[in-house]
Backbone as ProteinMPNN parsed JSONL, in Angstrom:
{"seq_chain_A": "XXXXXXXXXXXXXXXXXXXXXXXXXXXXXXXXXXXXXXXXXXXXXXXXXXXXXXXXXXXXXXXXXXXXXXXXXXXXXXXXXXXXXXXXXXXXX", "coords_chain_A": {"N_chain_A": [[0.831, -1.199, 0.0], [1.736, 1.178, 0.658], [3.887, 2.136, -1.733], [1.825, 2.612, -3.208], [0.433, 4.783, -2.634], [3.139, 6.521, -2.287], [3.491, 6.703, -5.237], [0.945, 7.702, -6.115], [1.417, 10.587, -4.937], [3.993, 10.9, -6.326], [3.085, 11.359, -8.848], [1.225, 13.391, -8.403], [2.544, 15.292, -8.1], [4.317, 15.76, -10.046], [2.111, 16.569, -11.758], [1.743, 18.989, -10.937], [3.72, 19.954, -11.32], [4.065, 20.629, -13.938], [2.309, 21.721, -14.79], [2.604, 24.106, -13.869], [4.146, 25.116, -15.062], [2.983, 25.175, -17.84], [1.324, 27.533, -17.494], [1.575, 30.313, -18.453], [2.174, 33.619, -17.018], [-0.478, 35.468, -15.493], [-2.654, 34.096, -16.656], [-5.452, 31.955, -17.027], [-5.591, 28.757, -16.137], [-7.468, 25.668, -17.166], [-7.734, 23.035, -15.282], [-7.86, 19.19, -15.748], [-8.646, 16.867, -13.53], [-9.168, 13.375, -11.64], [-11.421, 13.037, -8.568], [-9.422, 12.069, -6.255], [-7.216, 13.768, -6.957], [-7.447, 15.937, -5.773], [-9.175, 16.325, -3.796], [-10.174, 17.787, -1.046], [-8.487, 19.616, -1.285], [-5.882, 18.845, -1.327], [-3.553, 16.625, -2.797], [-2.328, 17.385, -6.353], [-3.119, 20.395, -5.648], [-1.83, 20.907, -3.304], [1.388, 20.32, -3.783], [1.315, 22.333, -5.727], [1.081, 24.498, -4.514], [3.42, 24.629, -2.854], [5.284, 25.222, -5.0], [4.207, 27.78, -5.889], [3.073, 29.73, -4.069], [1.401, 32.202, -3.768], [-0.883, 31.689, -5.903], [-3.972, 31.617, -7.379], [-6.43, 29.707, -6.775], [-9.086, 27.145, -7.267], [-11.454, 24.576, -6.935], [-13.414, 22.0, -8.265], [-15.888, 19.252, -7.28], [-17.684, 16.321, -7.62], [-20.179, 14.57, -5.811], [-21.654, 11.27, -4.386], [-24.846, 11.349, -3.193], [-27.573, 10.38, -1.162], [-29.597, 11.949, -0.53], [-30.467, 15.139, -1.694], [-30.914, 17.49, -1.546], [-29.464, 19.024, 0.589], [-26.179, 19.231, 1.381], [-23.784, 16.855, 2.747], [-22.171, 16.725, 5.292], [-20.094, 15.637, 5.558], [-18.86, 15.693, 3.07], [-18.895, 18.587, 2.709], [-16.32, 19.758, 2.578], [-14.898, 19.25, 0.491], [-14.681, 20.781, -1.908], [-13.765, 23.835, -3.504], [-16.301, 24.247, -4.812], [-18.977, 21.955, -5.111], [-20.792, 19.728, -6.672], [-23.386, 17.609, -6.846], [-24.746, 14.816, -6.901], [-27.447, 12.408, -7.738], [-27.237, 8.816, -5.661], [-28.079, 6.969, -6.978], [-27.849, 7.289, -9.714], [-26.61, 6.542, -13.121], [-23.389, 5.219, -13.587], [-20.435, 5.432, -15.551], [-17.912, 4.899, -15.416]], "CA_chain_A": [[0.0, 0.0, 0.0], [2.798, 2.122, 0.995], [4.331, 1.989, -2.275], [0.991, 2.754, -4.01], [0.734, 6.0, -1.524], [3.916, 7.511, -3.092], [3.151, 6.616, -6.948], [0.435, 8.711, -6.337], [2.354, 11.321, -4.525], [5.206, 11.615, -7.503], [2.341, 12.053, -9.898], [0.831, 14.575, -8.226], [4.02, 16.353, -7.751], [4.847, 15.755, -11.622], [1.276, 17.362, -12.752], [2.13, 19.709, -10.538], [5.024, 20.6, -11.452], [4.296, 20.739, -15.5], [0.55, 22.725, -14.358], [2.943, 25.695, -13.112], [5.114, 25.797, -16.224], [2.541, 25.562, -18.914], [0.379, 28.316, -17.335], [1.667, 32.163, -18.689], [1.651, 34.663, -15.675], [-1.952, 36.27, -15.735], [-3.283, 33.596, -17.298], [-6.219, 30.863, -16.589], [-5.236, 27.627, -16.728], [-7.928, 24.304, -16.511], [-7.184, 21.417, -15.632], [-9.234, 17.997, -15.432], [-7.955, 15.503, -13.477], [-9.835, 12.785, -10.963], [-11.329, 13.356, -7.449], [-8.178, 11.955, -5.665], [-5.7, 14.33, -6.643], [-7.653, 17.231, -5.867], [-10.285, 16.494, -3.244], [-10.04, 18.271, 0.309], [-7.556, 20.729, -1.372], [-4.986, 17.879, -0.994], [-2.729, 16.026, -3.486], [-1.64, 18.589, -6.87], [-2.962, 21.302, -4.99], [-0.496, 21.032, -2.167], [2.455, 20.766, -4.575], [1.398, 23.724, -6.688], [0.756, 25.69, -3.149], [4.656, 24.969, -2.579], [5.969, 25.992, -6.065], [3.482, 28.996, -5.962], [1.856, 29.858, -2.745], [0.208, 33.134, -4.461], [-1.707, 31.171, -7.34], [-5.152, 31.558, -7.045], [-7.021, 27.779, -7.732], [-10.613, 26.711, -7.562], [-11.467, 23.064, -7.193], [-14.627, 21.334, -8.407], [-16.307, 17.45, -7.147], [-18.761, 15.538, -7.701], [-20.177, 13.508, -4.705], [-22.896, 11.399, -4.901], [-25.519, 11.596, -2.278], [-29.035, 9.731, -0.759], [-29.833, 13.715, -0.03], [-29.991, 16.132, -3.05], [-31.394, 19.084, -0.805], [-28.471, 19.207, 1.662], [-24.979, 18.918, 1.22], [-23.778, 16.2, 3.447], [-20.986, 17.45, 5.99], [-18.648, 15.201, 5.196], [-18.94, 16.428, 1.307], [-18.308, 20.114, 2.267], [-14.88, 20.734, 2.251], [-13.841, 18.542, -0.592], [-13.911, 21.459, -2.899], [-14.839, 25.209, -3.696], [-17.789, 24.271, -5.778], [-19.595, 20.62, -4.977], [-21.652, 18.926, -7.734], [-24.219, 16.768, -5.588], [-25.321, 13.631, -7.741], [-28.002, 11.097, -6.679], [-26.441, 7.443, -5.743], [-28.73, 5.769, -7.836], [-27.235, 7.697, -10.815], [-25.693, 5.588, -13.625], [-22.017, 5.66, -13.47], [-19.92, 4.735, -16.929], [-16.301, 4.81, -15.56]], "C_chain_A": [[0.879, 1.269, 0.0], [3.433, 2.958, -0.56], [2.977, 3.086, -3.478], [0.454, 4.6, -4.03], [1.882, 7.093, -2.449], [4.276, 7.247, -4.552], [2.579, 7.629, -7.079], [0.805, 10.066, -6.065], [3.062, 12.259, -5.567], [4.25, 12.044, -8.699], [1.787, 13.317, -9.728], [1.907, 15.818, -8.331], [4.663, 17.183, -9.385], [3.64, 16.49, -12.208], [1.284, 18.401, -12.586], [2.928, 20.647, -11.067], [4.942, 21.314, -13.514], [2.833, 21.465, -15.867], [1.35, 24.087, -14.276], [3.895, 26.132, -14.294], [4.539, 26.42, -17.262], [1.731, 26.795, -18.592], [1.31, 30.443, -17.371], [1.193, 32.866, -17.654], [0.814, 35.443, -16.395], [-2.975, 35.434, -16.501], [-4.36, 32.321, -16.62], [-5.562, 29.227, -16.932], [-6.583, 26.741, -16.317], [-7.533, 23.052, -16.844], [-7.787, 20.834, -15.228], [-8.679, 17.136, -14.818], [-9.513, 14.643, -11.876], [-10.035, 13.427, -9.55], [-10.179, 13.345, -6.282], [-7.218, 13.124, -5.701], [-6.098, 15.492, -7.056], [-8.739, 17.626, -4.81], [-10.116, 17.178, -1.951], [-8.562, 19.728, -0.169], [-5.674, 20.001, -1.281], [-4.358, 18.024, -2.831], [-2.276, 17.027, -4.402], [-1.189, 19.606, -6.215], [-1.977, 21.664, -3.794], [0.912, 20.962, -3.021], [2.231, 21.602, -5.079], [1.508, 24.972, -5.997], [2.791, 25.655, -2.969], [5.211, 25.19, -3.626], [4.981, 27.247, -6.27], [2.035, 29.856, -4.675], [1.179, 31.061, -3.185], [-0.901, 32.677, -5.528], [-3.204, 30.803, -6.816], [-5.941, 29.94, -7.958], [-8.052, 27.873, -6.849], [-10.888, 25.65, -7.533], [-13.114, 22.752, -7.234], [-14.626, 19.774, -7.831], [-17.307, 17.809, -7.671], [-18.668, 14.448, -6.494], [-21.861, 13.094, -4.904], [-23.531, 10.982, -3.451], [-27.151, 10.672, -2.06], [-30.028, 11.308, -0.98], [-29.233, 14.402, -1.169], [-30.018, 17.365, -2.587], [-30.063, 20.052, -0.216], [-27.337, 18.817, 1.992], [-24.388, 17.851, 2.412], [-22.437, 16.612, 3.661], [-19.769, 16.799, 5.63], [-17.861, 15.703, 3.649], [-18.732, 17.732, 1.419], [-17.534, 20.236, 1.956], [-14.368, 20.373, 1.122], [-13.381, 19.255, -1.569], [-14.784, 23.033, -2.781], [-16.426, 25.297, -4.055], [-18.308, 22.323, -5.754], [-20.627, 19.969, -5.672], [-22.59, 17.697, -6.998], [-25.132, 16.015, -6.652], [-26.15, 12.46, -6.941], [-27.072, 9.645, -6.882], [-27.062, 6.542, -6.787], [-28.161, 6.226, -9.452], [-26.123, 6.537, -11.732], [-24.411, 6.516, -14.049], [-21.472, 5.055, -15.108], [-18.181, 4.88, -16.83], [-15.671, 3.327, -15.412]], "O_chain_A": [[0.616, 2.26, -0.68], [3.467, 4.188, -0.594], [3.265, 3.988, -4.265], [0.213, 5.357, -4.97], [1.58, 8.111, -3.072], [5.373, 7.606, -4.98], [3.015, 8.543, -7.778], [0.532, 10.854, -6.97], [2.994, 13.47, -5.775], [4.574, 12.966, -9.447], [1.788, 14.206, -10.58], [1.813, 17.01, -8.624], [5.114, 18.276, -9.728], [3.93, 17.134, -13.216], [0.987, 19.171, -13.5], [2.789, 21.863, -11.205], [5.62, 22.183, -14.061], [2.394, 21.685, -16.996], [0.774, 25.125, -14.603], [4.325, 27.276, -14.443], [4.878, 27.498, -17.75], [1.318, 27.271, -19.649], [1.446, 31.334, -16.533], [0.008, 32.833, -17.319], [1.029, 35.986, -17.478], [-4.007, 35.939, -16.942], [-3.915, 31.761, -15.619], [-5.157, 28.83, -18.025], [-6.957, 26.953, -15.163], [-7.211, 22.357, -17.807], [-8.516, 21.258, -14.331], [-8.03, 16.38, -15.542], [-10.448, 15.27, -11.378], [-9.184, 14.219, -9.148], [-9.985, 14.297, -5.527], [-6.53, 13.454, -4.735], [-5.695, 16.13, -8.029], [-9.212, 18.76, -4.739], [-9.088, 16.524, -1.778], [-7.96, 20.483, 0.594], [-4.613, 20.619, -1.2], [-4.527, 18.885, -3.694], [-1.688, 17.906, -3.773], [-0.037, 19.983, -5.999], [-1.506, 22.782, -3.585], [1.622, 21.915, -2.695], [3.298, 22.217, -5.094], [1.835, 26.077, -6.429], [3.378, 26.737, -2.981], [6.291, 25.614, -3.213], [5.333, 27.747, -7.338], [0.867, 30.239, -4.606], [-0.011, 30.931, -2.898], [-1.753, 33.489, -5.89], [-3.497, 29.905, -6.027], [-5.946, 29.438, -9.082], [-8.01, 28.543, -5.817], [-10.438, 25.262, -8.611], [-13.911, 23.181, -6.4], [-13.596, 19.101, -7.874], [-17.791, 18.871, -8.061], [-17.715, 13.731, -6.186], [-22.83, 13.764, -5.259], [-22.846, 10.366, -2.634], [-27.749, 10.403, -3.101], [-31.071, 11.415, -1.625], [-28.07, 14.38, -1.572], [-29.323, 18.274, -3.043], [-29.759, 21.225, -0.432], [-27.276, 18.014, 2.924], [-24.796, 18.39, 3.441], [-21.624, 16.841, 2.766], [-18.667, 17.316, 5.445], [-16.695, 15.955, 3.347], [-18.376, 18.299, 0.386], [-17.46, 20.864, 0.9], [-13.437, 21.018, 0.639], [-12.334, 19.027, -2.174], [-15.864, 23.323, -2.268], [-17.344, 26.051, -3.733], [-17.765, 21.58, -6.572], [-21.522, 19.615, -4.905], [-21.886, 16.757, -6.627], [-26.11, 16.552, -7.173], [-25.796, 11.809, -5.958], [-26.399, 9.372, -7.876], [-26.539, 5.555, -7.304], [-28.109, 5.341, -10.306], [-25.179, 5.905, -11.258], [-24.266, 7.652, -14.502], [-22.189, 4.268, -15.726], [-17.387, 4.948, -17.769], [-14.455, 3.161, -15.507]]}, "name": "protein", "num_of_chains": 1, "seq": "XXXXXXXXXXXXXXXXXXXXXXXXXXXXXXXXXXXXXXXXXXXXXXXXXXXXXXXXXXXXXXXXXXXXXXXXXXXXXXXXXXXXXXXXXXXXX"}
């Protein structure tokens, strides 16, 4: 598991790292990548915070929920903006 832990790690570090080059000062950059290596403000985002602690970033989820009304607490923080999908929703990944 350990092993699996810092795979993900060096990737993040590496999209990281090639997120802060391609992006022209003053410019927008988006980028798409999975819930993991972006959810709670975690994984990229924490490498891009130490090669650029001024860089303003934005993070989107998707979480899917029993409850469409009312964001479920554990689902707040995961990102700026929270996409709230029912569970019964068909998935195609």
């Amino acid at each position: 598991m350990q092993h699996i832990i810092q795979a993900q790690a060096l990737k993040d570090a590496t999209m990281a790292y090639f997120l802060n080059q391609a992006r022209p000062e003053g410019h927008l950059l988006l980028h798409l990548n999975g819930a993991y290596h972006s959810d709670n403000h975690d994984g990229i985002l924490a490498y891009l915070r130490q090669q650029n602690p001024k860089l303003k970033v934005l993070t989107i989820s998707t979480v899917s929920q029993e409850q469409l009304s009312r964001l479920d607490p554990d689902n707040a923080q995961k990102a700026d903006f929270v996409l709230v999908v029912p569970t019964d929703m068909i998935k195609t990944y």
